[in-house]
mmCIF file of C-alpha atoms in Angstrom:
data_model
loop_
_atom_site.group_PDB
_atom_site.id
_atom_site.type_symbol
_atom_site.label_atom_id
_atom_site.label_comp_id
_atom_site.label_asym_id
_atom_site.label_seq_id
_atom_site.Cartn_x
_atom_site.Cartn_y
_atom_site.Cartn_z
ATOM 1 C CA MET U 1 97.580 88.730 72.888
ATOM 2 C CA GLU U 2 96.433 86.446 70.108
ATOM 3 C CA ASN U 3 96.497 82.665 70.500
ATOM 4 C CA GLN U 4 96.205 83.085 74.214
ATOM 5 C CA ASN U 5 94.997 79.529 74.710
ATOM 6 C CA ASP U 6 97.856 78.109 72.677
ATOM 7 C CA LYS U 7 100.388 80.065 74.656
ATOM 8 C CA GLY U 8 98.609 79.082 77.840
ATOM 9 C CA ILE U 9 98.976 75.400 76.974
ATOM 10 C CA ASP U 10 102.644 76.006 76.108
ATOM 11 C CA GLY U 11 103.222 77.613 79.486
ATOM 12 C CA ALA U 12 101.468 74.793 81.337
ATOM 13 C CA ALA U 13 103.451 72.203 79.383
ATOM 14 C CA ALA U 14 106.699 73.939 80.197
ATOM 15 C CA VAL U 15 105.901 73.897 83.895
ATOM 16 C CA GLN U 16 104.786 70.257 83.723
ATOM 17 C CA GLN U 17 108.050 69.196 82.061
ATOM 18 C CA THR U 18 110.150 70.506 84.928
ATOM 19 C CA GLY U 19 107.691 69.795 87.718
ATOM 20 C CA GLY U 20 107.343 73.509 88.447
ATOM 21 C CA LYS U 21 110.640 73.557 90.314
ATOM 22 C CA LEU U 22 113.150 76.279 89.532
ATOM 23 C CA LEU U 23 116.248 74.924 87.783
ATOM 24 C CA VAL U 24 119.752 76.399 87.566
ATOM 25 C CA ARG U 25 119.110 77.671 84.027
ATOM 26 C CA ASP U 26 115.908 79.387 85.184
ATOM 27 C CA VAL U 27 117.732 81.194 87.980
ATOM 28 C CA VAL U 28 120.539 82.195 85.593
ATOM 29 C CA PHE U 29 118.082 83.618 83.052
ATOM 30 C CA LEU U 30 116.122 85.498 85.717
ATOM 31 C CA ALA U 31 119.352 86.946 87.142
ATOM 32 C CA VAL U 32 120.499 88.049 83.692
ATOM 33 C CA ILE U 33 117.117 89.660 82.975
ATOM 34 C CA SER U 34 117.301 91.378 86.380
ATOM 35 C CA ALA U 35 120.692 92.844 85.472
ATOM 36 C CA VAL U 36 119.288 94.112 82.176
ATOM 37 C CA THR U 37 116.288 95.625 83.969
ATOM 38 C CA LEU U 38 118.542 97.278 86.504
ATOM 39 C CA LEU U 39 120.810 98.779 83.883
ATOM 40 C CA THR U 40 117.947 100.123 81.786
ATOM 41 C CA CYS U 41 116.364 101.622 84.926
ATOM 42 C CA SER U 42 119.560 103.462 85.832
ATOM 43 C CA ILE U 43 117.965 106.725 84.673
ATOM 44 C CA MET U 44 115.801 106.613 87.796
ATOM 45 C CA PRO U 45 118.259 108.271 90.274
ATOM 46 C CA LEU U 46 118.335 111.322 87.998
ATOM 47 C CA VAL U 47 114.632 111.986 88.546
ATOM 48 C CA ALA U 48 114.388 110.653 92.110
ATOM 49 C CA GLY U 49 114.937 114.142 93.548
ATOM 50 C CA VAL U 50 112.125 115.740 91.534
ATOM 51 C CA PRO U 51 109.120 116.208 93.856
ATOM 52 C CA LEU U 52 106.571 114.797 91.398
ATOM 53 C CA PHE U 53 104.628 111.774 92.575
ATOM 54 C CA GLY U 54 105.262 108.683 90.450
ATOM 55 C CA LEU U 55 107.924 110.193 88.168
ATOM 56 C CA PRO U 56 110.567 107.527 88.989
ATOM 57 C CA HIS U 57 107.925 104.846 88.355
ATOM 58 C CA LEU U 58 106.974 106.461 85.064
ATOM 59 C CA VAL U 59 110.514 106.523 83.681
ATOM 60 C CA THR U 60 111.123 102.886 84.666
ATOM 61 C CA GLY U 61 107.654 101.504 83.864
ATOM 62 C CA LEU U 62 108.336 100.500 80.275
ATOM 63 C CA GLN U 63 111.565 98.652 81.089
ATOM 64 C CA LEU U 64 110.129 96.867 84.131
ATOM 65 C CA GLY U 65 107.021 95.734 82.239
ATOM 66 C CA LEU U 66 109.016 94.639 79.201
ATOM 67 C CA PHE U 67 111.827 92.691 80.832
ATOM 68 C CA TYR U 68 109.760 91.173 83.630
ATOM 69 C CA ALA U 69 107.265 89.936 81.018
ATOM 70 C CA ILE U 70 110.112 88.359 79.011
ATOM 71 C CA GLY U 71 111.514 86.782 82.180
ATOM 72 C CA ILE U 72 108.180 85.260 83.195
ATOM 73 C CA MET U 73 107.336 84.186 79.637
ATOM 74 C CA LYS U 74 110.489 82.051 79.623
ATOM 75 C CA VAL U 75 110.360 80.852 83.228
ATOM 76 C CA ARG U 76 106.663 80.202 83.843
ATOM 77 C CA LYS U 77 107.069 79.015 87.381
ATOM 78 C CA THR U 78 105.861 80.322 90.708
ATOM 79 C CA GLY U 79 108.579 82.464 92.245
ATOM 80 C CA ALA U 80 109.977 83.785 88.944
ATOM 81 C CA LEU U 81 108.730 87.331 89.530
ATOM 82 C CA LEU U 82 109.761 87.324 93.182
ATOM 83 C CA LEU U 83 113.267 86.202 92.272
ATOM 84 C CA MET U 84 113.658 88.968 89.682
ATOM 85 C CA ALA U 85 112.337 91.483 92.214
ATOM 86 C CA LEU U 86 114.803 90.190 94.792
ATOM 87 C CA PHE U 87 117.827 90.269 92.462
ATOM 88 C CA THR U 88 117.130 93.834 91.357
ATOM 89 C CA GLY U 89 116.174 94.831 94.898
ATOM 90 C CA VAL U 90 119.419 93.659 96.466
ATOM 91 C CA ILE U 91 121.472 95.950 94.233
ATOM 92 C CA GLN U 92 118.991 98.790 94.731
ATOM 93 C CA LEU U 93 119.384 98.331 98.476
ATOM 94 C CA MET U 94 122.611 100.327 98.277
ATOM 95 C CA MET U 95 120.997 103.154 96.301
ATOM 96 C CA ALA U 96 117.420 103.231 97.577
ATOM 97 C CA PRO U 97 116.454 100.938 100.473
ATOM 98 C CA VAL U 98 112.792 101.709 99.871
ATOM 99 C CA MET U 99 113.056 100.127 96.430
ATOM 100 C CA PHE U 100 114.311 96.907 98.001
ATOM 101 C CA LEU U 101 111.417 96.780 100.463
ATOM 102 C CA SER U 102 108.943 97.778 97.769
ATOM 103 C CA ASN U 103 110.247 95.089 95.395
ATOM 104 C CA ILE U 104 109.902 92.332 97.991
ATOM 105 C CA PHE U 105 106.458 93.524 99.075
ATOM 106 C CA CYS U 106 105.101 93.809 95.514
ATOM 107 C CA GLY U 107 106.752 90.541 94.452
ATOM 108 C CA ILE U 108 105.162 88.565 97.288
ATOM 109 C CA ILE U 109 101.715 90.109 96.799
ATOM 110 C CA ILE U 110 101.644 89.546 93.032
ATOM 111 C CA GLU U 111 103.007 86.009 93.284
ATOM 112 C CA ALA U 112 100.305 85.205 95.874
ATOM 113 C CA VAL U 113 97.523 86.767 93.799
ATOM 114 C CA ILE U 114 98.620 84.965 90.622
ATOM 115 C CA TYR U 115 99.036 81.668 92.449
ATOM 116 C CA PHE U 116 95.607 81.768 94.066
ATOM 117 C CA THR U 117 93.768 83.059 90.970
ATOM 118 C CA SER U 118 95.399 81.071 88.167
ATOM 119 C CA ARG U 119 97.746 78.577 89.881
ATOM 120 C CA GLY U 120 100.903 80.194 88.506
ATOM 121 C CA PHE U 121 101.960 81.752 85.217
ATOM 122 C CA LYS U 122 100.245 79.184 83.004
ATOM 123 C CA SER U 123 98.307 81.641 80.876
ATOM 124 C CA THR U 124 99.598 84.686 79.017
ATOM 125 C CA LEU U 125 97.025 86.786 80.845
ATOM 126 C CA SER U 126 98.597 85.949 84.209
ATOM 127 C CA VAL U 127 102.034 86.861 82.818
ATOM 128 C CA PHE U 128 100.637 90.175 81.584
ATOM 129 C CA LEU U 129 98.938 90.929 84.900
ATOM 130 C CA ALA U 130 102.052 90.161 86.916
ATOM 131 C CA ALA U 131 104.363 92.257 84.729
ATOM 132 C CA ALA U 132 101.877 95.116 84.384
ATOM 133 C CA LEU U 133 100.932 95.327 88.071
ATOM 134 C CA PHE U 134 104.385 95.118 89.628
ATOM 135 C CA ASN U 135 105.393 98.743 89.049
ATOM 136 C CA PRO U 136 102.047 100.470 89.779
ATOM 137 C CA LEU U 137 101.676 98.475 92.993
ATOM 138 C CA SER U 138 104.778 100.153 94.390
ATOM 139 C CA LEU U 139 103.152 103.612 94.093
ATOM 140 C CA PRO U 140 101.103 103.412 97.330
ATOM 141 C CA PHE U 141 104.064 101.779 99.078
ATOM 142 C CA ASN U 142 106.257 104.691 98.028
ATOM 143 C CA TYR U 143 103.691 107.221 99.280
ATOM 144 C CA PHE U 144 103.430 105.660 102.735
ATOM 145 C CA TYR U 145 107.223 105.327 102.963
ATOM 146 C CA ASN U 146 107.640 109.032 102.216
ATOM 147 C CA LEU U 147 105.100 109.861 104.901
ATOM 148 C CA ALA U 148 106.875 107.624 107.417
ATOM 149 C CA VAL U 149 110.459 108.722 106.695
ATOM 150 C CA GLY U 150 109.500 112.392 106.752
ATOM 151 C CA LYS U 151 110.515 113.132 103.180
ATOM 152 C CA GLY U 152 107.539 115.460 103.240
ATOM 153 C CA ASN U 153 107.809 117.058 99.806
ATOM 154 C CA LEU U 154 106.304 114.175 97.947
ATOM 155 C CA ALA U 155 103.491 113.500 100.418
ATOM 156 C CA GLU U 156 102.625 117.236 100.430
ATOM 157 C CA VAL U 157 102.442 117.290 96.636
ATOM 158 C CA VAL U 158 100.033 114.331 96.670
ATOM 159 C CA SER U 159 97.823 115.961 99.328
ATOM 160 C CA SER U 160 97.784 119.433 97.791
ATOM 161 C CA GLN U 161 97.384 118.382 94.148
ATOM 162 C CA PRO U 162 95.702 114.967 94.148
ATOM 163 C CA TRP U 163 94.730 115.214 90.481
ATOM 164 C CA ILE U 164 98.433 115.242 89.531
ATOM 165 C CA ALA U 165 98.924 112.064 91.573
ATOM 166 C CA VAL U 166 95.927 110.460 89.837
ATOM 167 C CA LEU U 167 97.187 111.436 86.364
ATOM 168 C CA MET U 168 100.698 110.217 87.131
ATOM 169 C CA SER U 169 99.336 106.923 88.491
ATOM 170 C CA LEU U 170 97.284 106.412 85.316
ATOM 171 C CA ALA U 171 100.356 107.179 83.216
ATOM 172 C CA VAL U 172 102.426 104.666 85.209
ATOM 173 C CA VAL U 173 99.759 101.964 84.734
ATOM 174 C CA THR U 174 99.531 102.664 80.990
ATOM 175 C CA VAL U 175 103.284 102.720 80.381
ATOM 176 C CA THR U 176 103.924 99.556 82.424
ATOM 177 C CA ALA U 177 101.067 97.732 80.674
ATOM 178 C CA ALA U 178 102.491 98.790 77.291
ATOM 179 C CA GLY U 179 105.879 97.458 78.349
ATOM 180 C CA ALA U 180 104.358 94.165 79.493
ATOM 181 C CA LEU U 181 102.487 93.764 76.196
ATOM 182 C CA ALA U 182 105.665 94.500 74.233
ATOM 183 C CA GLY U 183 107.563 91.984 76.367
ATOM 184 C CA ILE U 184 104.968 89.276 75.724
ATOM 185 C CA LYS U 185 105.051 90.028 71.979
ATOM 186 C CA ILE U 186 108.859 89.900 71.844
ATOM 187 C CA ALA U 187 109.016 86.697 73.905
ATOM 188 C CA GLY U 188 106.382 85.142 71.628
ATOM 189 C CA GLU U 189 108.365 86.050 68.518
ATOM 190 C CA LEU U 190 111.616 84.761 69.995
ATOM 191 C CA LYS U 191 109.974 81.499 71.075
ATOM 192 C CA LYS U 192 108.627 80.964 67.571
ATOM 193 C CA SER U 193 112.081 81.577 66.094
ATOM 194 C CA GLY U 194 113.677 79.272 68.668
ATOM 195 C CA ALA U 195 115.893 81.987 70.147
ATOM 196 C CA LEU U 196 114.123 81.780 73.502
ATOM 197 C CA LYS U 197 114.064 78.131 74.504
ATOM 198 C CA ARG U 198 111.841 76.870 77.266
ATOM 199 C CA MET L 1 129.786 98.459 88.712
ATOM 200 C CA SER L 2 133.066 98.031 86.912
ATOM 201 C CA SER L 3 136.231 96.120 87.745
ATOM 202 C CA HIS L 4 138.162 99.431 87.521
ATOM 203 C CA THR L 5 136.525 100.691 90.699
ATOM 204 C CA TYR L 6 136.893 97.542 92.805
ATOM 205 C CA ALA L 7 138.842 97.902 96.044
ATOM 206 C CA LYS L 8 141.701 95.446 96.637
ATOM 207 C CA LYS L 9 140.616 94.783 100.215
ATOM 208 C CA PRO L 10 137.085 96.112 100.741
ATOM 209 C CA VAL L 11 135.370 96.153 104.116
ATOM 210 C CA TYR L 12 133.181 93.205 105.109
ATOM 211 C CA PRO L 13 130.361 93.228 102.498
ATOM 212 C CA LEU L 14 127.459 93.345 104.944
ATOM 213 C CA LEU L 15 129.095 96.288 106.728
ATOM 214 C CA GLY L 16 129.436 97.999 103.355
ATOM 215 C CA VAL L 17 125.724 97.461 102.674
ATOM 216 C CA ALA L 18 124.841 98.750 106.162
ATOM 217 C CA ALA L 19 127.018 101.836 105.566
ATOM 218 C CA SER L 20 125.279 102.463 102.226
ATOM 219 C CA VAL L 21 121.838 102.246 103.758
ATOM 220 C CA SER L 22 122.901 104.491 106.690
ATOM 221 C CA VAL L 23 124.358 107.162 104.395
ATOM 222 C CA LEU L 24 121.229 107.193 102.287
ATOM 223 C CA VAL L 25 118.680 107.202 105.096
ATOM 224 C CA LEU L 26 120.581 109.808 107.182
ATOM 225 C CA GLY L 27 121.251 111.912 104.085
ATOM 226 C CA LEU L 28 117.543 112.006 103.275
ATOM 227 C CA LEU L 29 116.455 112.551 106.880
ATOM 228 C CA PHE L 30 118.909 115.416 107.528
ATOM 229 C CA ALA L 31 118.901 116.872 103.998
ATOM 230 C CA LYS L 32 117.720 120.257 105.277
ATOM 231 C CA SER L 33 120.611 120.596 107.747
ATOM 232 C CA LEU L 34 124.020 121.911 106.671
ATOM 233 C CA ALA L 35 125.668 119.471 109.100
ATOM 234 C CA VAL L 36 124.850 116.662 106.685
ATOM 235 C CA PHE L 37 127.554 117.933 104.300
ATOM 236 C CA TYR L 38 130.193 117.457 107.027
ATOM 237 C CA PHE L 39 128.828 113.951 107.509
ATOM 238 C CA PHE L 40 129.138 113.282 103.780
ATOM 239 C CA GLY L 41 132.710 114.619 103.793
ATOM 240 C CA ALA L 42 133.684 112.428 106.749
ATOM 241 C CA ALA L 43 132.018 109.332 105.252
ATOM 242 C CA TRP L 44 133.740 109.963 101.902
ATOM 243 C CA LEU L 45 137.137 110.268 103.629
ATOM 244 C CA LEU L 46 136.478 107.094 105.585
ATOM 245 C CA PHE L 47 135.617 105.176 102.412
ATOM 246 C CA PHE L 48 138.719 106.630 100.730
ATOM 247 C CA CYS L 49 141.000 105.552 103.608
ATOM 248 C CA MET L 50 139.426 102.079 103.647
ATOM 249 C CA GLY L 51 140.627 101.406 100.093
ATOM 250 C CA TYR L 52 137.684 102.572 97.971
ATOM 251 C CA ARG L 53 139.867 105.188 96.257
ATOM 252 C CA ARG L 54 138.743 104.700 92.671
ATOM 253 C CA ALA L 55 135.093 104.358 93.657
ATOM 254 C CA CYS L 56 135.375 107.529 95.762
ATOM 255 C CA ILE L 57 136.823 109.526 92.866
ATOM 256 C CA ALA L 58 134.121 108.250 90.490
ATOM 257 C CA VAL L 59 131.424 109.083 93.030
ATOM 258 C CA LEU L 60 132.854 112.546 93.728
ATOM 259 C CA THR L 61 132.789 113.400 90.025
ATOM 260 C CA ALA L 62 129.189 112.217 89.682
ATOM 261 C CA ALA L 63 128.082 113.998 92.871
ATOM 262 C CA LEU L 64 129.632 117.305 91.790
ATOM 263 C CA LEU L 65 128.057 117.122 88.359
ATOM 264 C CA LEU L 66 124.609 115.997 89.475
ATOM 265 C CA GLY L 67 124.703 118.300 92.526
ATOM 266 C CA ALA L 68 125.333 121.312 90.296
ATOM 267 C CA VAL L 69 122.485 120.332 87.945
ATOM 268 C CA PHE L 70 120.029 119.692 90.791
ATOM 269 C CA ALA L 71 121.021 122.856 92.657
ATOM 270 C CA ALA L 72 120.556 124.987 89.549
ATOM 271 C CA ALA L 73 117.223 123.363 88.645
ATOM 272 C CA THR L 74 115.822 123.621 92.193
ATOM 273 C CA TYR L 75 116.970 127.221 92.584
ATOM 274 C CA LEU L 76 115.471 128.224 89.233
ATOM 275 C CA ILE L 77 112.130 126.657 90.196
ATOM 276 C CA SER L 78 111.906 127.743 93.846
ATOM 277 C CA ARG L 79 114.333 130.753 94.158
ATOM 278 C CA ASN L 80 115.146 129.265 97.556
ATOM 279 C CA VAL L 81 118.787 128.565 98.548
ATOM 280 C CA PRO L 82 118.003 126.111 101.432
ATOM 281 C CA ALA L 83 115.762 124.081 99.068
ATOM 282 C CA ALA L 84 118.581 123.964 96.507
ATOM 283 C CA LEU L 85 121.046 122.815 99.197
ATOM 284 C CA ALA L 86 118.594 120.127 100.351
ATOM 285 C CA ALA L 87 118.351 118.874 96.756
ATOM 286 C CA VAL L 88 122.167 118.721 96.589
ATOM 287 C CA ALA L 89 122.221 116.812 99.897
ATOM 288 C CA ARG L 90 119.723 114.249 98.590
ATOM 289 C CA ILE L 91 121.589 113.571 95.352
ATOM 290 C CA THR L 92 124.928 113.460 97.222
ATOM 291 C CA ALA L 93 123.447 110.886 99.614
ATOM 292 C CA VAL L 94 122.425 108.707 96.654
ATOM 293 C CA CYS L 95 125.872 109.045 95.026
ATOM 294 C CA LEU L 96 127.819 108.409 98.246
ATOM 295 C CA ALA L 97 125.675 105.406 99.165
ATOM 296 C CA VAL L 98 126.740 103.718 95.928
ATOM 297 C CA THR L 99 130.472 103.805 96.910
ATOM 298 C CA PRO L 100 130.669 100.461 98.785
ATOM 299 C CA GLY L 101 128.753 98.756 95.969
ATOM 300 C CA LEU L 102 131.081 100.210 93.329
ATOM 301 C CA GLY L 103 134.164 99.135 95.216
ATOM 302 C CA MET L 104 133.053 95.631 96.143
ATOM 303 C CA PRO L 105 133.953 92.741 93.810
ATOM 304 C CA PRO L 106 130.865 90.500 93.334
ATOM 305 C CA SER L 107 132.824 87.368 94.258
ATOM 306 C CA TYR L 108 133.682 88.930 97.632
ATOM 307 C CA LEU L 109 130.003 89.564 98.409
ATOM 308 C CA VAL L 110 129.032 86.093 97.263
ATOM 309 C CA ARG L 111 131.693 84.411 99.408
ATOM 310 C CA SER L 112 130.475 86.215 102.489
ATOM 311 C CA LEU L 113 126.843 85.348 101.733
ATOM 312 C CA SER L 114 127.790 81.710 101.093
ATOM 313 C CA ALA L 115 129.622 81.668 104.427
ATOM 314 C CA LEU L 116 126.385 82.852 106.031
ATOM 315 C CA LYS L 117 124.624 79.844 104.397
ATOM 316 C CA LEU L 118 122.106 81.880 102.432
ATOM 317 C CA PRO L 119 119.997 79.840 99.943
ATOM 318 C CA ARG L 120 122.074 79.001 96.872
ATOM 319 C CA VAL L 121 119.353 80.354 94.567
ATOM 320 C CA LEU L 122 119.944 83.817 96.003
ATOM 321 C CA VAL L 123 123.728 83.580 96.047
ATOM 322 C CA LEU L 124 123.936 82.370 92.439
ATOM 323 C CA GLY L 125 121.399 84.919 91.231
ATOM 324 C CA MET L 126 123.123 87.803 92.982
ATOM 325 C CA LEU L 127 126.531 86.810 91.644
ATOM 326 C CA ILE L 128 125.198 86.756 88.085
ATOM 327 C CA THR L 129 123.227 90.002 88.461
ATOM 328 C CA PHE L 130 126.274 91.824 89.862
ATOM 329 C CA SER L 131 128.688 90.410 87.289
ATOM 330 C CA PHE L 132 126.426 90.794 84.271
ATOM 331 C CA VAL L 133 125.993 94.586 84.385
ATOM 332 C CA PRO L 134 129.477 95.445 82.995
ATOM 333 C CA LEU L 135 129.182 92.645 80.417
ATOM 334 C CA LEU L 136 125.830 93.961 79.255
ATOM 335 C CA ARG L 137 127.310 97.389 78.533
ATOM 336 C CA LYS L 138 129.784 95.734 76.150
ATOM 337 C CA GLU L 139 127.016 93.709 74.481
ATOM 338 C CA ALA L 140 124.851 96.812 73.968
ATOM 339 C CA ALA L 141 127.847 98.647 72.476
ATOM 340 C CA GLN L 142 128.493 95.713 70.115
ATOM 341 C CA VAL L 143 124.879 95.641 68.935
ATOM 342 C CA ARG L 144 125.003 99.403 68.293
ATOM 343 C CA GLU L 145 128.290 98.992 66.418
ATOM 344 C CA ALA L 146 126.665 96.284 64.286
ATOM 345 C CA MET L 147 123.772 98.662 63.583
ATOM 346 C CA LYS L 148 126.193 101.327 62.374
ATOM 347 C CA THR L 149 128.048 98.800 60.201
ATOM 348 C CA ARG L 150 124.775 97.778 58.547
ATOM 349 C CA GLY L 151 123.651 101.376 58.208
ATOM 350 C CA ALA L 152 120.460 100.530 60.075
ATOM 351 C CA GLY L 153 119.628 104.174 60.846
ATOM 352 C CA SER L 154 118.816 106.095 63.994
ATOM 353 C CA ILE L 155 117.800 104.264 67.173
ATOM 354 C CA PHE L 156 115.308 107.066 67.828
ATOM 355 C CA ASN L 157 113.138 105.580 65.081
ATOM 356 C CA PRO L 158 110.873 103.137 67.024
ATOM 357 C CA SER L 159 110.806 100.420 64.355
ATOM 358 C CA ILE L 160 114.612 100.524 63.931
ATOM 359 C CA PHE L 161 115.046 100.532 67.699
ATOM 360 C CA TYR L 162 112.794 97.466 67.965
ATOM 361 C CA ARG L 163 114.121 95.419 65.045
ATOM 362 C CA ALA L 164 117.779 96.424 64.957
ATOM 363 C CA LEU L 165 118.594 97.003 68.639
ATOM 364 C CA LEU L 166 116.070 95.511 71.066
ATOM 365 C CA ILE L 167 115.492 92.125 69.396
ATOM 366 C CA PRO L 168 119.213 91.410 68.674
ATOM 367 C CA LEU L 169 120.098 92.474 72.212
ATOM 368 C CA ILE L 170 117.511 90.159 73.785
ATOM 369 C CA VAL L 171 118.573 87.287 71.505
ATOM 370 C CA ARG L 172 122.175 87.877 72.588
ATOM 371 C CA ILE L 173 121.149 87.995 76.249
ATOM 372 C CA ALA L 174 119.220 84.724 75.900
ATOM 373 C CA SER L 175 122.225 83.135 74.202
ATOM 374 C CA ILE L 176 124.657 84.300 76.923
ATOM 375 C CA SER L 177 122.225 83.118 79.587
ATOM 376 C CA ASP L 178 122.049 79.620 78.015
ATOM 377 C CA THR L 179 125.853 79.396 77.806
ATOM 378 C CA LEU L 180 126.209 80.601 81.375
ATOM 379 C CA ALA L 181 123.614 78.119 82.640
ATOM 380 C CA LEU L 182 125.353 75.273 80.806
ATOM 381 C CA SER L 183 128.660 76.364 82.280
ATOM 382 C CA VAL L 184 127.239 76.475 85.811
ATOM 383 C CA GLU L 185 125.490 73.101 85.434
ATOM 384 C CA THR L 186 128.526 71.308 83.969
ATOM 385 C CA ARG L 187 130.573 72.458 86.951
ATOM 386 C CA GLY L 188 128.165 70.569 89.183
ATOM 387 C CA PHE L 189 126.433 73.563 90.710
ATOM 388 C CA THR L 190 123.038 72.541 92.113
ATOM 389 C CA LEU L 191 120.234 74.345 93.907
ATOM 390 C CA ASP L 192 119.431 71.578 96.372
ATOM 391 C CA ASN L 193 120.482 71.516 100.001
ATOM 392 C CA THR L 194 123.660 69.476 99.662
ATOM 393 C CA PRO L 195 126.379 70.710 102.030
ATOM 394 C CA TYR L 196 129.175 72.798 100.505
ATOM 395 C CA THR L 197 132.305 74.661 101.532
ATOM 396 C CA VAL L 198 133.317 78.217 100.675
ATOM 397 C CA TYR L 199 136.475 79.049 98.739
ATOM 398 C CA LYS L 200 138.368 81.758 100.691
ATOM 399 C CA PRO L 201 135.594 82.504 103.215
ATOM 400 C CA VAL L 202 135.149 86.180 104.088
ATOM 401 C CA SER L 203 134.815 87.214 107.707
ATOM 402 C CA PRO L 204 135.088 90.556 109.563
ATOM 403 C CA GLY L 205 138.573 91.639 110.682
ATOM 404 C CA ALA L 206 140.385 94.494 112.458
ATOM 405 C CA LYS L 207 139.896 96.833 109.481
ATOM 406 C CA ASP L 208 136.144 96.305 109.725
ATOM 407 C CA ILE L 209 136.140 97.177 113.408
ATOM 408 C CA ILE L 210 137.985 100.446 112.645
ATOM 409 C CA PHE L 211 135.535 101.177 109.823
ATOM 410 C CA THR L 212 132.505 100.515 112.047
ATOM 411 C CA ALA L 213 133.903 102.691 114.857
ATOM 412 C CA GLY L 214 134.729 105.537 112.453
ATOM 413 C CA PHE L 215 131.329 105.366 110.839
ATOM 414 C CA ALA L 216 129.559 105.253 114.207
ATOM 415 C CA VAL L 217 131.455 108.411 115.262
ATOM 416 C CA CYS L 218 130.326 110.172 112.069
ATOM 417 C CA ILE L 219 126.690 109.232 112.747
ATOM 418 C CA VAL L 220 126.847 110.288 116.418
ATOM 419 C CA LEU L 221 128.419 113.638 115.472
ATOM 420 C CA LEU L 222 125.727 114.251 112.866
ATOM 421 C CA VAL L 223 122.915 113.458 115.291
ATOM 422 C CA LEU L 224 124.482 115.477 118.171
ATOM 423 C CA HIS L 225 125.054 118.474 115.935
ATOM 424 C CA LEU L 226 121.331 118.716 115.469
#
């Protein structure tokens, strides 16, 4: 994350130019990125039935981190992450309702945290944190949902072998963070080349 | 999501979403009961009769294939037939729940959401997300074709994957997004609260009542059987 200050100023300037309000082109880009994220995460249903805590999050971590980081790097406005979470969540509603609820929950929490700590996605660090935390934050949500719905297998695995849950959680955090870093790098390169306009 | 699987006259979109969620939640809740397979059969027939024929056939193929894989894997690990059947029930629930989504044209969903006066940000975003998935498949195939033409090498090589596939794909996505945004803006689409009308508004009809009644019967029979 070199030239963090420079990129931070760029982000702030971009927000200032548009008054921080989401425009049609922002919504279109976020929707397109959501579709890409959704398609690249389509491997998830294949592992959803495996009773290993965090496996679906692990196989989707890289894509979520990468594309959400690109989305926020282009649209550095409050609500960008929540919108992407909502667009992907609505389609997931028909395949996994928990993913919809989890997306909304994580989106709201991260947007609030980023807003109150750094007043939006002005710095690259806030972009990284938002993209890297989104996926791991849904792990506890998923655990409590499985307890509540009675899909006991997963909750039993976590209780009987907590070290596996801890290792899987660490793996999810690492993979998502790697994805977010890659996304920031790609977005930076594309901005320099002019392919990703603000 | 492909135009090949769209139904000509799908059920009211929100009912379709409710049916999806019900199939999935009930399928997961009652995965250990054999009665759930009768429920799946009845729900599949109902979807088929309601016009989701192509989506039903696509889903059936996927469910049979994935069900066989999951059953074999679970049985090999646990040597337990009920556990294998529960795994099949879970994957079938996921596959069957996708049927209304596969058979519903995005414009139909958007019209019904517009009629409900949902924020335009959401309606526009959902329309694009739904419509872009099939387009993206074509774009990815084109980028891969271009890689082959250039003799770029295997995509399993990380540096080739990054330079020759990922970057061109994202550049293409950004370009399509800009064109799409320009197209939307030049047609006067705005995100503010100006009043608007809906072209061919979608509202529930007699077919939807029949669908709801049939689906309710399936749910009641599943619950009573237990």
